[in-house]
mmCIF file of C-alpha atoms and ligand atoms in Angstrom:
data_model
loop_
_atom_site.group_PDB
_atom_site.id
_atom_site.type_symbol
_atom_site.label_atom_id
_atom_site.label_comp_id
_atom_site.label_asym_id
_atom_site.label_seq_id
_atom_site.Cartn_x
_atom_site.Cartn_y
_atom_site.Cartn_z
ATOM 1 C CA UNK A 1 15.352 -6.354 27.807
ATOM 2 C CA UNK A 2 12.254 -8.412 28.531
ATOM 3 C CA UNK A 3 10.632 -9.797 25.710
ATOM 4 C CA UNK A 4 7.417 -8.930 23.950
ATOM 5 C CA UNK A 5 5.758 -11.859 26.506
ATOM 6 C CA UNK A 6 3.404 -14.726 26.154
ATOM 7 C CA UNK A 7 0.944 -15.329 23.079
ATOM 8 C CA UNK A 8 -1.920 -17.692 23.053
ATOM 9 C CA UNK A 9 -2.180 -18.447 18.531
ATOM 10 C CA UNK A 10 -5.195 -19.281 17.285
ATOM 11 C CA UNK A 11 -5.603 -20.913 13.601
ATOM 12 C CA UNK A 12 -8.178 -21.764 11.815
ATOM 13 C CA UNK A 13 -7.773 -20.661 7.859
ATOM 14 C CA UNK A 14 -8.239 -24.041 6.333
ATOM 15 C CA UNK A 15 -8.721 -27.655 7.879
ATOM 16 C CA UNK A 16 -6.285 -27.395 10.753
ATOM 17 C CA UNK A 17 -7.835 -26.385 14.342
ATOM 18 C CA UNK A 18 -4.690 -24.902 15.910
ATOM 19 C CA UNK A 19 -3.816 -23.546 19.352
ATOM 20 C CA UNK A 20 -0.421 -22.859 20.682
ATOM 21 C CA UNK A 21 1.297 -20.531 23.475
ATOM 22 C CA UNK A 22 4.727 -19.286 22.839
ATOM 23 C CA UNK A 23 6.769 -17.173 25.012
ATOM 24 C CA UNK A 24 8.772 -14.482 23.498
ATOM 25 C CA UNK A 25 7.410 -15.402 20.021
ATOM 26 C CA UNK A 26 10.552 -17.784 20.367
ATOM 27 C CA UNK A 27 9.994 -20.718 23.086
ATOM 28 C CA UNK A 28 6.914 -22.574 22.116
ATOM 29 C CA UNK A 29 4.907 -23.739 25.546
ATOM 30 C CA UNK A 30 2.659 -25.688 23.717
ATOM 31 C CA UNK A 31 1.269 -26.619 20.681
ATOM 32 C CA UNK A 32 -2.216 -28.348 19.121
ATOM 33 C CA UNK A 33 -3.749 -29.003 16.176
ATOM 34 C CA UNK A 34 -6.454 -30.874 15.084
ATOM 35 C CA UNK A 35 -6.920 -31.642 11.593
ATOM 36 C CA UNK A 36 -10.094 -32.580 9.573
ATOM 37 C CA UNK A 37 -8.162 -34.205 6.523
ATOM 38 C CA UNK A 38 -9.146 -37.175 6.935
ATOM 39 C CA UNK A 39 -12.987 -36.729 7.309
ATOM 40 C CA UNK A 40 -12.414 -34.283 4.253
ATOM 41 C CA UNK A 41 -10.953 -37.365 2.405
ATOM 42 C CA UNK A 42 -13.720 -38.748 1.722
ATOM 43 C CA UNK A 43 -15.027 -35.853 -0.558
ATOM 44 C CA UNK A 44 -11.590 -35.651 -1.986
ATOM 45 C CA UNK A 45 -10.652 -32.202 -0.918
ATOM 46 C CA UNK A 46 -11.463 -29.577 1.898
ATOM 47 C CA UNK A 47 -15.609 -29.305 1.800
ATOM 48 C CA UNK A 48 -15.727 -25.273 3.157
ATOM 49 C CA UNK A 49 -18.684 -25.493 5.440
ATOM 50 C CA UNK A 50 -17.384 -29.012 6.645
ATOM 51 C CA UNK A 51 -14.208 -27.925 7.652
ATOM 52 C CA UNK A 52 -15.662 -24.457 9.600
ATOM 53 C CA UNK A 53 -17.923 -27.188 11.276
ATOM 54 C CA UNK A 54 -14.919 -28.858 12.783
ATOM 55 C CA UNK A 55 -13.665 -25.650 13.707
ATOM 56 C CA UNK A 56 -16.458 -25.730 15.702
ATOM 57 C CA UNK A 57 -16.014 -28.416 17.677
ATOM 58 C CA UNK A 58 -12.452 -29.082 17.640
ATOM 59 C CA UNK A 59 -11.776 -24.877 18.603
ATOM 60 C CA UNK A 60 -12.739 -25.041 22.671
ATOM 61 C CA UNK A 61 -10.932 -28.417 22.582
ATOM 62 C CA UNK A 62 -7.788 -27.105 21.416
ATOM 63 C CA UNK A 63 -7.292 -24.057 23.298
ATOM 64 C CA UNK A 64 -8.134 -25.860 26.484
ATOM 65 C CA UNK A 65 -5.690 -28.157 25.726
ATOM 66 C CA UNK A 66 -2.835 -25.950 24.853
ATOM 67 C CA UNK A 67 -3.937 -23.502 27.665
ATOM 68 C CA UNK A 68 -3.093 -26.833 30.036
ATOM 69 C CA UNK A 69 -0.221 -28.289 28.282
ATOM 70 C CA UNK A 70 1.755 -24.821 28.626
ATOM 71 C CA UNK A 71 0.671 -24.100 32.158
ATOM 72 C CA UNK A 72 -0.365 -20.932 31.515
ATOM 73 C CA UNK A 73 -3.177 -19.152 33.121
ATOM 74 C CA UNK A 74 -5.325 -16.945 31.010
ATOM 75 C CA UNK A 75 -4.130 -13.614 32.943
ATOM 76 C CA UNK A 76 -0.842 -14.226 32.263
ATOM 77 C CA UNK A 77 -1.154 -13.358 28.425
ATOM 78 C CA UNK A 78 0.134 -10.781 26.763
ATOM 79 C CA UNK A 79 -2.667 -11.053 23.670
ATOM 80 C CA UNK A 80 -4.624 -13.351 22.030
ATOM 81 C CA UNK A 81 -3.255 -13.549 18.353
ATOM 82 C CA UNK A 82 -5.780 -15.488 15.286
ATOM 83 C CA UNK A 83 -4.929 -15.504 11.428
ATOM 84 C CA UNK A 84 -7.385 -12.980 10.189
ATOM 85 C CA UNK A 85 -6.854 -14.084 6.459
ATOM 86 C CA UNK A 86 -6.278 -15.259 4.130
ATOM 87 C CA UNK A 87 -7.983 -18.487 3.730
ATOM 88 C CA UNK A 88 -11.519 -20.163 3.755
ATOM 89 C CA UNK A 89 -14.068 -17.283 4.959
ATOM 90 C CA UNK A 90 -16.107 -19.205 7.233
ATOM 91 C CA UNK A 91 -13.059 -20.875 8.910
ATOM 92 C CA UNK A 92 -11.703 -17.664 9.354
ATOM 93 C CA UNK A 93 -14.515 -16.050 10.523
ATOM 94 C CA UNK A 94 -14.819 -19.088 13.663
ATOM 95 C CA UNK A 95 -11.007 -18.416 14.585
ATOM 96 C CA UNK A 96 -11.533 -14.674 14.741
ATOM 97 C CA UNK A 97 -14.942 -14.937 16.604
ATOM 98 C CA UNK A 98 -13.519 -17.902 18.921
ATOM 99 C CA UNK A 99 -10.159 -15.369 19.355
ATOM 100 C CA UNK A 100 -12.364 -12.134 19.555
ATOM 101 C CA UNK A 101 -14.669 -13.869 22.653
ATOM 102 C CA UNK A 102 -11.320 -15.362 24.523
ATOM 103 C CA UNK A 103 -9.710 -11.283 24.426
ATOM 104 C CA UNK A 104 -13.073 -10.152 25.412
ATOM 105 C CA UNK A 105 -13.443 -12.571 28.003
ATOM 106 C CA UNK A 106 -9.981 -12.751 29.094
ATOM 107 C CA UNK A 107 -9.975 -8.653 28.970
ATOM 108 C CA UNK A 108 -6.467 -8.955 26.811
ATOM 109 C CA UNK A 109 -5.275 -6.977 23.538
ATOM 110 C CA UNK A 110 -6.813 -9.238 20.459
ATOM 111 C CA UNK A 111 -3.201 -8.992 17.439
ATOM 112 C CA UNK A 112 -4.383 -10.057 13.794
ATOM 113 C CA UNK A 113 -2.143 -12.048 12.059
ATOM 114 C CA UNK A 114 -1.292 -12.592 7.866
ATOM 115 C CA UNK A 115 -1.352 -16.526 7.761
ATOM 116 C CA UNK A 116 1.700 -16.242 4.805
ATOM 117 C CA UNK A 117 3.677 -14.536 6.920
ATOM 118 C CA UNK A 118 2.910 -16.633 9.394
ATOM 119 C CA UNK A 119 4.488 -20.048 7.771
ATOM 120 C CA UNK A 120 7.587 -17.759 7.845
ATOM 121 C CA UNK A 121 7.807 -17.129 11.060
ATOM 122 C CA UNK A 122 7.551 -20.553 11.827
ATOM 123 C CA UNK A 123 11.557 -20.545 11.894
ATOM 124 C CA UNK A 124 11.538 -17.889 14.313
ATOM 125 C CA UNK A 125 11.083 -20.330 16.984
ATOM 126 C CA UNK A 126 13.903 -22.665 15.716
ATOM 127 C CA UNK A 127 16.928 -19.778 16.086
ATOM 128 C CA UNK A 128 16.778 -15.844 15.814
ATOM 129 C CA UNK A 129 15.363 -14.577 12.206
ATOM 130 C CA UNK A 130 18.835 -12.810 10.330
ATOM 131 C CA UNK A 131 17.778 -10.012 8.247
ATOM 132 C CA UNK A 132 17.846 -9.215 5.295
ATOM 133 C CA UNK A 133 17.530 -12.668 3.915
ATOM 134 C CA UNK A 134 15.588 -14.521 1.248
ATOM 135 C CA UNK A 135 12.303 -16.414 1.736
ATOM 136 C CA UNK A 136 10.356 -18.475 0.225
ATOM 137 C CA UNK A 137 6.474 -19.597 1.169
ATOM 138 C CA UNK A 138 5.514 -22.790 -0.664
ATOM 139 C CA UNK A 139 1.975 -23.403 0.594
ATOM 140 C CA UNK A 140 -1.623 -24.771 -0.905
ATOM 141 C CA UNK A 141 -2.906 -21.464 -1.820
ATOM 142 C CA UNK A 142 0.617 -19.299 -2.376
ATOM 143 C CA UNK A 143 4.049 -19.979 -3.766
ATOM 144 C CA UNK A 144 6.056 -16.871 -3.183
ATOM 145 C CA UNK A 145 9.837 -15.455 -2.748
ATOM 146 C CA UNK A 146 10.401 -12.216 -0.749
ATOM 147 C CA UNK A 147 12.931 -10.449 0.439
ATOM 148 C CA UNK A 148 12.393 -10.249 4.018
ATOM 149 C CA UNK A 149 13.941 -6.422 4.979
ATOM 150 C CA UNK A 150 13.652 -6.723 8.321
ATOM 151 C CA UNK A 151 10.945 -8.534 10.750
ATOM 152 C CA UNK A 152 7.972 -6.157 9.825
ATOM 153 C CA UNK A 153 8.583 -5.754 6.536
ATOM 154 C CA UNK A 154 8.352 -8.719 3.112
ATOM 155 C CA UNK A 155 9.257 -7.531 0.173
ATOM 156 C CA UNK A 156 7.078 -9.410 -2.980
ATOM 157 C CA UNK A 157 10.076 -10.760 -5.661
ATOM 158 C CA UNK A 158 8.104 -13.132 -7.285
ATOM 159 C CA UNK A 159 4.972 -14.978 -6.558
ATOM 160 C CA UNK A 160 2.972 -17.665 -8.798
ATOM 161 C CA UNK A 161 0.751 -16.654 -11.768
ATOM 162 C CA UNK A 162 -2.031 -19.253 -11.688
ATOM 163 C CA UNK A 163 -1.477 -22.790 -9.199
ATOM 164 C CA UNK A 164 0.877 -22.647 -6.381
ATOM 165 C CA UNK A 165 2.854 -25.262 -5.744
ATOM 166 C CA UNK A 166 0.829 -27.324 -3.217
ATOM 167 C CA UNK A 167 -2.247 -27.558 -6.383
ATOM 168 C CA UNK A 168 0.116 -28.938 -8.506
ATOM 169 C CA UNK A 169 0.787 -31.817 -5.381
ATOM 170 C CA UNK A 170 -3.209 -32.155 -5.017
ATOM 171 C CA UNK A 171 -4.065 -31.937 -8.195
ATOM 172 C CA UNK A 172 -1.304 -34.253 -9.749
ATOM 173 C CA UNK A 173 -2.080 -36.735 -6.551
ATOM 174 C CA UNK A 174 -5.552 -36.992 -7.990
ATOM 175 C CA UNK A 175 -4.291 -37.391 -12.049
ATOM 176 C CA UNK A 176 -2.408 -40.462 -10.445
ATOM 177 C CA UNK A 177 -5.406 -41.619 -8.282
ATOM 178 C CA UNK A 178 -4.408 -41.119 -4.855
ATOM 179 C CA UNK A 179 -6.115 -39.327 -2.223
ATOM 180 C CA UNK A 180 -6.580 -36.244 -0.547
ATOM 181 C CA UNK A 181 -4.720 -34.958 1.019
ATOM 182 C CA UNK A 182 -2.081 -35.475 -2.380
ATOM 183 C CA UNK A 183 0.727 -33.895 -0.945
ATOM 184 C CA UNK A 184 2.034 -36.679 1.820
ATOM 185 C CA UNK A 185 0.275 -39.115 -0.656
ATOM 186 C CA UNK A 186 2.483 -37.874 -3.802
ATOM 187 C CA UNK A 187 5.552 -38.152 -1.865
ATOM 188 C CA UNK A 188 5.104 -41.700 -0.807
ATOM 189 C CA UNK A 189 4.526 -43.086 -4.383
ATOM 190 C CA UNK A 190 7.657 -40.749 -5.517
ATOM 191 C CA UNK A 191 9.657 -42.715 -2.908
ATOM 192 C CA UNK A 192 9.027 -45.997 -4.689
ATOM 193 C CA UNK A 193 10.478 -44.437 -7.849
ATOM 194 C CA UNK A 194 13.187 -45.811 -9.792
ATOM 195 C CA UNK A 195 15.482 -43.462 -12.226
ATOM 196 C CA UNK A 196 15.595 -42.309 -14.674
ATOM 197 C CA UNK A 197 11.886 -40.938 -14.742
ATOM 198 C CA UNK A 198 9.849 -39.304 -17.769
ATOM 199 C CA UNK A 199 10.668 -35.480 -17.159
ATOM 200 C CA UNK A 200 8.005 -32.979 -17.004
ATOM 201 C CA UNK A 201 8.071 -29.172 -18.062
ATOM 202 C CA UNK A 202 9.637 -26.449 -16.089
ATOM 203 C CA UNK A 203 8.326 -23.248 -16.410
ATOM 204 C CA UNK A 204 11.871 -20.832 -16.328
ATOM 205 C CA UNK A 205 9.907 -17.570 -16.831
ATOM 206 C CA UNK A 206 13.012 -15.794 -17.854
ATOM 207 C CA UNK A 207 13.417 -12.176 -16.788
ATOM 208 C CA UNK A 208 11.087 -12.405 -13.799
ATOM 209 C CA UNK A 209 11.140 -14.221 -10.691
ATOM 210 C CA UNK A 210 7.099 -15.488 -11.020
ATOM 211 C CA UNK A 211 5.898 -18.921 -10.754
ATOM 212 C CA UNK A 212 3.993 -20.978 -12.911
ATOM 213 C CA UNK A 213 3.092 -24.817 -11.834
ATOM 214 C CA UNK A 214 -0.339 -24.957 -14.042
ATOM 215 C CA UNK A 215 1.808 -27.039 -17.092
ATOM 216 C CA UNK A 216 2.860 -29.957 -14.834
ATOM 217 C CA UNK A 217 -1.254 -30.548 -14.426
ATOM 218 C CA UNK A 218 -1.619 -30.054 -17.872
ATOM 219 C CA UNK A 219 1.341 -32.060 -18.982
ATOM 220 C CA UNK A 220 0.416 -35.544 -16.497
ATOM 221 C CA UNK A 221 -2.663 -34.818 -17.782
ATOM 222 C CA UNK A 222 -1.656 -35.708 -21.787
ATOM 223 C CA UNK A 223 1.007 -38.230 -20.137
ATOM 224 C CA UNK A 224 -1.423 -40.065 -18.473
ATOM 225 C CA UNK A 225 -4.944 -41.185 -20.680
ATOM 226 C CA UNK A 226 -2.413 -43.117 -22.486
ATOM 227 C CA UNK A 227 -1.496 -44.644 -19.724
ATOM 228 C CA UNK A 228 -4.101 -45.706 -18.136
ATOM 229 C CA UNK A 229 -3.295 -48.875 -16.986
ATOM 230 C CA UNK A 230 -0.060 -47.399 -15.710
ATOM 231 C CA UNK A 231 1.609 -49.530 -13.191
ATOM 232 C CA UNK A 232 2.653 -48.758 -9.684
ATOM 233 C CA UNK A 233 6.162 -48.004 -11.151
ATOM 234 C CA UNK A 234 5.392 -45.792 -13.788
ATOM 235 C CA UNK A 235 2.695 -43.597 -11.718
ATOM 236 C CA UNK A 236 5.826 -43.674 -9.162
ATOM 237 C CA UNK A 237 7.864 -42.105 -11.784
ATOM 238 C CA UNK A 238 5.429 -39.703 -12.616
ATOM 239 C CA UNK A 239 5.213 -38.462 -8.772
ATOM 240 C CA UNK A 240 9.019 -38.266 -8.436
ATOM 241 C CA UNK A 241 8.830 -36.335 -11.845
ATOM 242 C CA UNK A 242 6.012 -33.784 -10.533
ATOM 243 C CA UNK A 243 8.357 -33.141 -7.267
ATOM 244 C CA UNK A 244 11.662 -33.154 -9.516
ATOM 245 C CA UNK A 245 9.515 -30.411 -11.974
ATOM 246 C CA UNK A 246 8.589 -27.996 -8.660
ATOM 247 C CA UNK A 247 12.240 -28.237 -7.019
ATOM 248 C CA UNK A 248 13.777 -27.029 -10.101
ATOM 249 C CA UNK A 249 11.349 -23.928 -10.246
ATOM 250 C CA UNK A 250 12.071 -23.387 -6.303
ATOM 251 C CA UNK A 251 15.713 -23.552 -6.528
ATOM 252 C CA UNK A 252 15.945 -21.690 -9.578
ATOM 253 C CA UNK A 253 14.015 -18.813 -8.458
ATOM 254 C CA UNK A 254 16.131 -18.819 -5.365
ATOM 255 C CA UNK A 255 19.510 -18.581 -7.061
ATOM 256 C CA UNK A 256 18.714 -15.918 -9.607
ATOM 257 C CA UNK A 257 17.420 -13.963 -6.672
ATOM 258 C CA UNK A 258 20.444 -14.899 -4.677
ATOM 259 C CA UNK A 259 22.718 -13.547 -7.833
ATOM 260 C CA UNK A 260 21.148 -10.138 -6.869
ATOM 261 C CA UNK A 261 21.101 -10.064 -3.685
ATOM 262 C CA UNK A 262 23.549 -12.810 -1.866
ATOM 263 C CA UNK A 263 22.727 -12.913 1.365
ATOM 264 C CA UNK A 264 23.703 -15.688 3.796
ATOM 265 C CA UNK A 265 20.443 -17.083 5.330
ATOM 266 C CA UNK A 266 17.234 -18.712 3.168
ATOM 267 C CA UNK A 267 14.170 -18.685 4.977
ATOM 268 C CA UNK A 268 11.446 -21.089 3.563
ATOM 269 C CA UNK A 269 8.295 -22.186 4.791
ATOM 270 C CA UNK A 270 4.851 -23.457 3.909
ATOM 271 C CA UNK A 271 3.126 -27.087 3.797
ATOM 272 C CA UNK A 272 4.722 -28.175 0.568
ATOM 273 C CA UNK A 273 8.089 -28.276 2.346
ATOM 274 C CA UNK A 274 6.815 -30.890 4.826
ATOM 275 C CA UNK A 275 8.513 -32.965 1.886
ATOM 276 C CA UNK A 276 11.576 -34.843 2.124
ATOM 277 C CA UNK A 277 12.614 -34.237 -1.513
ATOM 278 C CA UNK A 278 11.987 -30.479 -1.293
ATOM 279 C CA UNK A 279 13.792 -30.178 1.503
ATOM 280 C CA UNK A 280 17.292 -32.339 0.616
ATOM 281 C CA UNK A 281 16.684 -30.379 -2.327
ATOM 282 C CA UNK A 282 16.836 -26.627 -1.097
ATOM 283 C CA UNK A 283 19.677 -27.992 1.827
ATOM 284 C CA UNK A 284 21.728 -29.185 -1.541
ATOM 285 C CA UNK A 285 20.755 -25.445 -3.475
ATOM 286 C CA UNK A 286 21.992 -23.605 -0.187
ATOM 287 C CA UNK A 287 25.365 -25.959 0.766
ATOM 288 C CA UNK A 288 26.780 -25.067 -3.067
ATOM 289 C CA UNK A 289 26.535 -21.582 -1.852
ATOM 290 C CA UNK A 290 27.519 -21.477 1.053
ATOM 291 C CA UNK A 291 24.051 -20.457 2.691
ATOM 292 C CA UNK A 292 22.062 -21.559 5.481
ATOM 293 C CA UNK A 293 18.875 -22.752 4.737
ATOM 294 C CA UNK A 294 16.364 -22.846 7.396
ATOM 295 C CA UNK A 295 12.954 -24.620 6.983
ATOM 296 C CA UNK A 296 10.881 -25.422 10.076
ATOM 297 C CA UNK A 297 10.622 -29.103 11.056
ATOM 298 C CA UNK A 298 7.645 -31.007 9.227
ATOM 299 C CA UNK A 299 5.366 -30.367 11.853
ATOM 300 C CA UNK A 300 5.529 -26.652 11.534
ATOM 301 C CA UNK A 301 5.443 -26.084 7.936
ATOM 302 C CA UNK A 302 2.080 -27.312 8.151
ATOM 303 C CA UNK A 303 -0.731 -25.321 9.054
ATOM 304 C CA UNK A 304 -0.377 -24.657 13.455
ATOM 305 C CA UNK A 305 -0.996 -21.776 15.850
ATOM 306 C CA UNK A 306 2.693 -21.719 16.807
ATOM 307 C CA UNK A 307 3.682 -19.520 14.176
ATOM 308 C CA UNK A 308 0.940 -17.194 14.690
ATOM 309 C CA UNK A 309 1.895 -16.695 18.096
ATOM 310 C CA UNK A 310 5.723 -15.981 16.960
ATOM 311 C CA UNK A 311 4.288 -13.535 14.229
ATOM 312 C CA UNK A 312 2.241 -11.169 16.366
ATOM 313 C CA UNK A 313 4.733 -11.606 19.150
ATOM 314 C CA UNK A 314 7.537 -10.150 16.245
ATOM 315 C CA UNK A 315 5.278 -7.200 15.391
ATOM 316 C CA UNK A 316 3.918 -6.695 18.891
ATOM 317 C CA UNK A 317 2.636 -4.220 20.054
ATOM 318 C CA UNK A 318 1.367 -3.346 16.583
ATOM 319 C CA UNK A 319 -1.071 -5.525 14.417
ATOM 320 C CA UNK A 320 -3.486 -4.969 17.304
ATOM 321 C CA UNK A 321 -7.620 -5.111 16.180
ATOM 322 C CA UNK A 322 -10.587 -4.219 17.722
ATOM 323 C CA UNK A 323 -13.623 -6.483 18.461
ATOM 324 C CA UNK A 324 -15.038 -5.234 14.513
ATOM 325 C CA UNK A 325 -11.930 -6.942 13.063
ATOM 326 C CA UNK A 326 -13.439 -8.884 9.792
ATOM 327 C CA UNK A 327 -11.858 -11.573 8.073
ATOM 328 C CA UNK A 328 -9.385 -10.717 5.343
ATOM 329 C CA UNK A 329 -9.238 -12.716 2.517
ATOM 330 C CA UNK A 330 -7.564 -12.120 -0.091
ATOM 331 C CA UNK A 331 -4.824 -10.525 1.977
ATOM 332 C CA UNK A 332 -1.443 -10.302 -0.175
ATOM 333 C CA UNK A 333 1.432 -10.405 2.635
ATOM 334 C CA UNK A 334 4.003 -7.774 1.031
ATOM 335 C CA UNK A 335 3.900 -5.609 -1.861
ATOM 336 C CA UNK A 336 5.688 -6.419 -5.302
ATOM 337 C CA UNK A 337 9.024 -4.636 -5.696
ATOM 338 C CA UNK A 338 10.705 -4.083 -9.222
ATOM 339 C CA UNK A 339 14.148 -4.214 -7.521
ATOM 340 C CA UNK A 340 15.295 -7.620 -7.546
HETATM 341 O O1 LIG B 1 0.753 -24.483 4.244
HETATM 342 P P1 LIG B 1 -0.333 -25.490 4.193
HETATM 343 O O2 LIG B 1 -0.462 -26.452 5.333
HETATM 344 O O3 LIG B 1 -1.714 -24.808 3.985
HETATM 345 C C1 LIG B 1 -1.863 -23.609 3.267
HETATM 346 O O4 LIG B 1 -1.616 -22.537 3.862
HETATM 347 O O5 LIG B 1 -2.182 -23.707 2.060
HETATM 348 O O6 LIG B 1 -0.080 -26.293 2.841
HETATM 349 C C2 LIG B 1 -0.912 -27.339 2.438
HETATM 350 C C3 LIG B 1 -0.322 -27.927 1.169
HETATM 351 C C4 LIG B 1 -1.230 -28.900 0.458
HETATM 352 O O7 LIG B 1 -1.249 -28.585 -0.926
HETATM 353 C C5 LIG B 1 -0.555 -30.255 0.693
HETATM 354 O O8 LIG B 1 -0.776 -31.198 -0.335
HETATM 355 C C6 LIG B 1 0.889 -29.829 0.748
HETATM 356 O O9 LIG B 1 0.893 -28.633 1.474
HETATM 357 N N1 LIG B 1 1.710 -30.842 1.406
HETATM 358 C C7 LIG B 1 2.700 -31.516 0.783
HETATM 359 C C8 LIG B 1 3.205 -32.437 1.731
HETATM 360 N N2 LIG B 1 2.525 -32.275 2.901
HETATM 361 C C9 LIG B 1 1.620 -31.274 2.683
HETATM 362 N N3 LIG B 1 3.159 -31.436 -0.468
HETATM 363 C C10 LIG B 1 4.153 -32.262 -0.812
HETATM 364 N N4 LIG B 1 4.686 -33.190 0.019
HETATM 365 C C11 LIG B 1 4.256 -33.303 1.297
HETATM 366 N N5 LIG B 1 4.779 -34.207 2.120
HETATM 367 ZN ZN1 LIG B 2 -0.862 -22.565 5.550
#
């Protein structure tokens, strides 16, 4: 059976400028992204109209480049897929405009795309998604577990009720003074940590599977004024803490899920798991059980157009849009179920 064909991605929901074809939303062609971190480091987070401003000029740039990297020829698409939401507005909006001109241009079927479920689908183009299975989307904006029926359809299990999981990275990064972006910058310092380390709060939320990573702020916060000559050692052992604090949350909302429902593949996805720790940490959660745990490599958990392309190419030929399509933001990915 021929496959569903060739997608040109386009993302653009938050700093990253990303292009990428992928075949079959399986065999990635190419793949680009440009990233305005750094210029955004020097206001200490992502500046809205600075980052749409990059979109910009890093957007033709991008596509060009992926368009030559894969080989492909604009005819030969399938569709033009973009992340219509959810994410910054006016980022958004320059994806879908840039992505709404190219299908114009290019006279080709414009698919809109749910960035969340997008990080999922990231490991669609490492081996063939197994459904039903678990997953779990630890990003900036959304910590969330589903259960993931079958390709079109997420199931809601649990999500967070006030930071996700990549806030409590930023903002703990800036409680210990690094920089933006805190994530990358967290995980270094927790590297140079040496055990035992002060433990901070877990929030167990018994009888749902919700999140809640608000208290680890709160809690460095008290830690810290104290402390405010801490050394490179003890803000170390604070980092490792804050990482040590989110893992247990991740991997105990994965195994009371998994008590209900034990299947045998974990799907997880989302910036926050560009970290080493996480990951050992969900590998270690899924080899007790005798589960495979997939997580994309690094460079796809992070924001890139290669999982767009691999989630419209999964619900092709629906999630199609006409040239009116708006940004949508908020845009929850899957509705809540009571049946976990
Ligand atoms: O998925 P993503 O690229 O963008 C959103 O869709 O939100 O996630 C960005 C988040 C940021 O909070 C960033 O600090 C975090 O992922 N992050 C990390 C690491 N790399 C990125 N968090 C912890 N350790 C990392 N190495
Ligand atoms: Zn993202």
């Amino acid at each position: 059976m021929a496959g569903p064909g060739l997608f040109l991605g386009i993302e653009t929901s938050c700093d990253e400028t990303a292009a990428a074809v992928v075949a079959d939303g399986s065999l990635v062609r190419s793949s680009q992204v440009a990233s305005s971190a750094a210029l955004q480091s020097r206001y200490g987070g992502v500046v809205p109209e600075l980052a749409a401003r990059q979109h910009v000029r890093a957007l033709p740039l991008v596509v060009a480049a992926t368009l030559e990297e894969s080989g492909v020829a604009p005819a030969d698409l399938t569709a033009v897929a973009v992340t219509q939401g959810p994410g910054l507005l006016g980022s958004l909006l320059l994806g879908l405009t840039a992505a709404k001109a190219l299908a114009l241009a290019w006279d080709k079927p414009l698919v809109a795309v749910n960035h969340l479920e997008a990080h999922l689908f990231a490991n669609a183009v490492v081996s063939p998604v197994v459904h039903p299975s678990l997953a779990l989307l630890v990003s900036g904006g959304h910590t969330g577990l589903f259960w993931w029926a079958d390709p079109r359809h997420l199931e809601l299990l649990g999500e967070t009720r006030d930071d996700a999981a990549g806030e409590a990275f930023d903002k703990g990064a800036r409680l210990l003074g690094l920089g933006y972006p805190g994530g990358p910058a967290l995980e270094r310092l927790a590297a140079a940590a040496v055990p035992p380390w002060p433990p901070l709060p877990v929030a167990w939320m018994p009888g749902t599977l919700d999140f809640s990573f608000s208290g680890l702020k709160s809690a460095l916060q008290r830690a810290l004024p104290e402390r405010a000559a801490a050394g490179e050692e003890e803000r170390a052992g604070w980092a490792a803490a804050l990482q040590a604090a989110v893992a247990a949350q991740l991997t105990d909302r994965l195994s009371r899920a998994w008590e209900r429902r034990p299947v045998r593949h974990v799907y997880a996805a989302g910036g926050v798991l560009a970290n080493r720790y996480l990951r050992r940490e969900l590998d270690a959660w899924a080899a007790r059980r005798g589960v495979a745990m997939h997580v994309p490599p690094v460079g796809l958990c992070t924001d890139n157009a290669v999982m767009v392309a691999a989630a419209a190419a999964a619900h092709w030929p629906s999630g199609q849009v006409g040239l009116d399509a708006a940004p949508r933001t908020p845009w929850p990915v899957a509705a809540s179920t009571d049946a976990w």
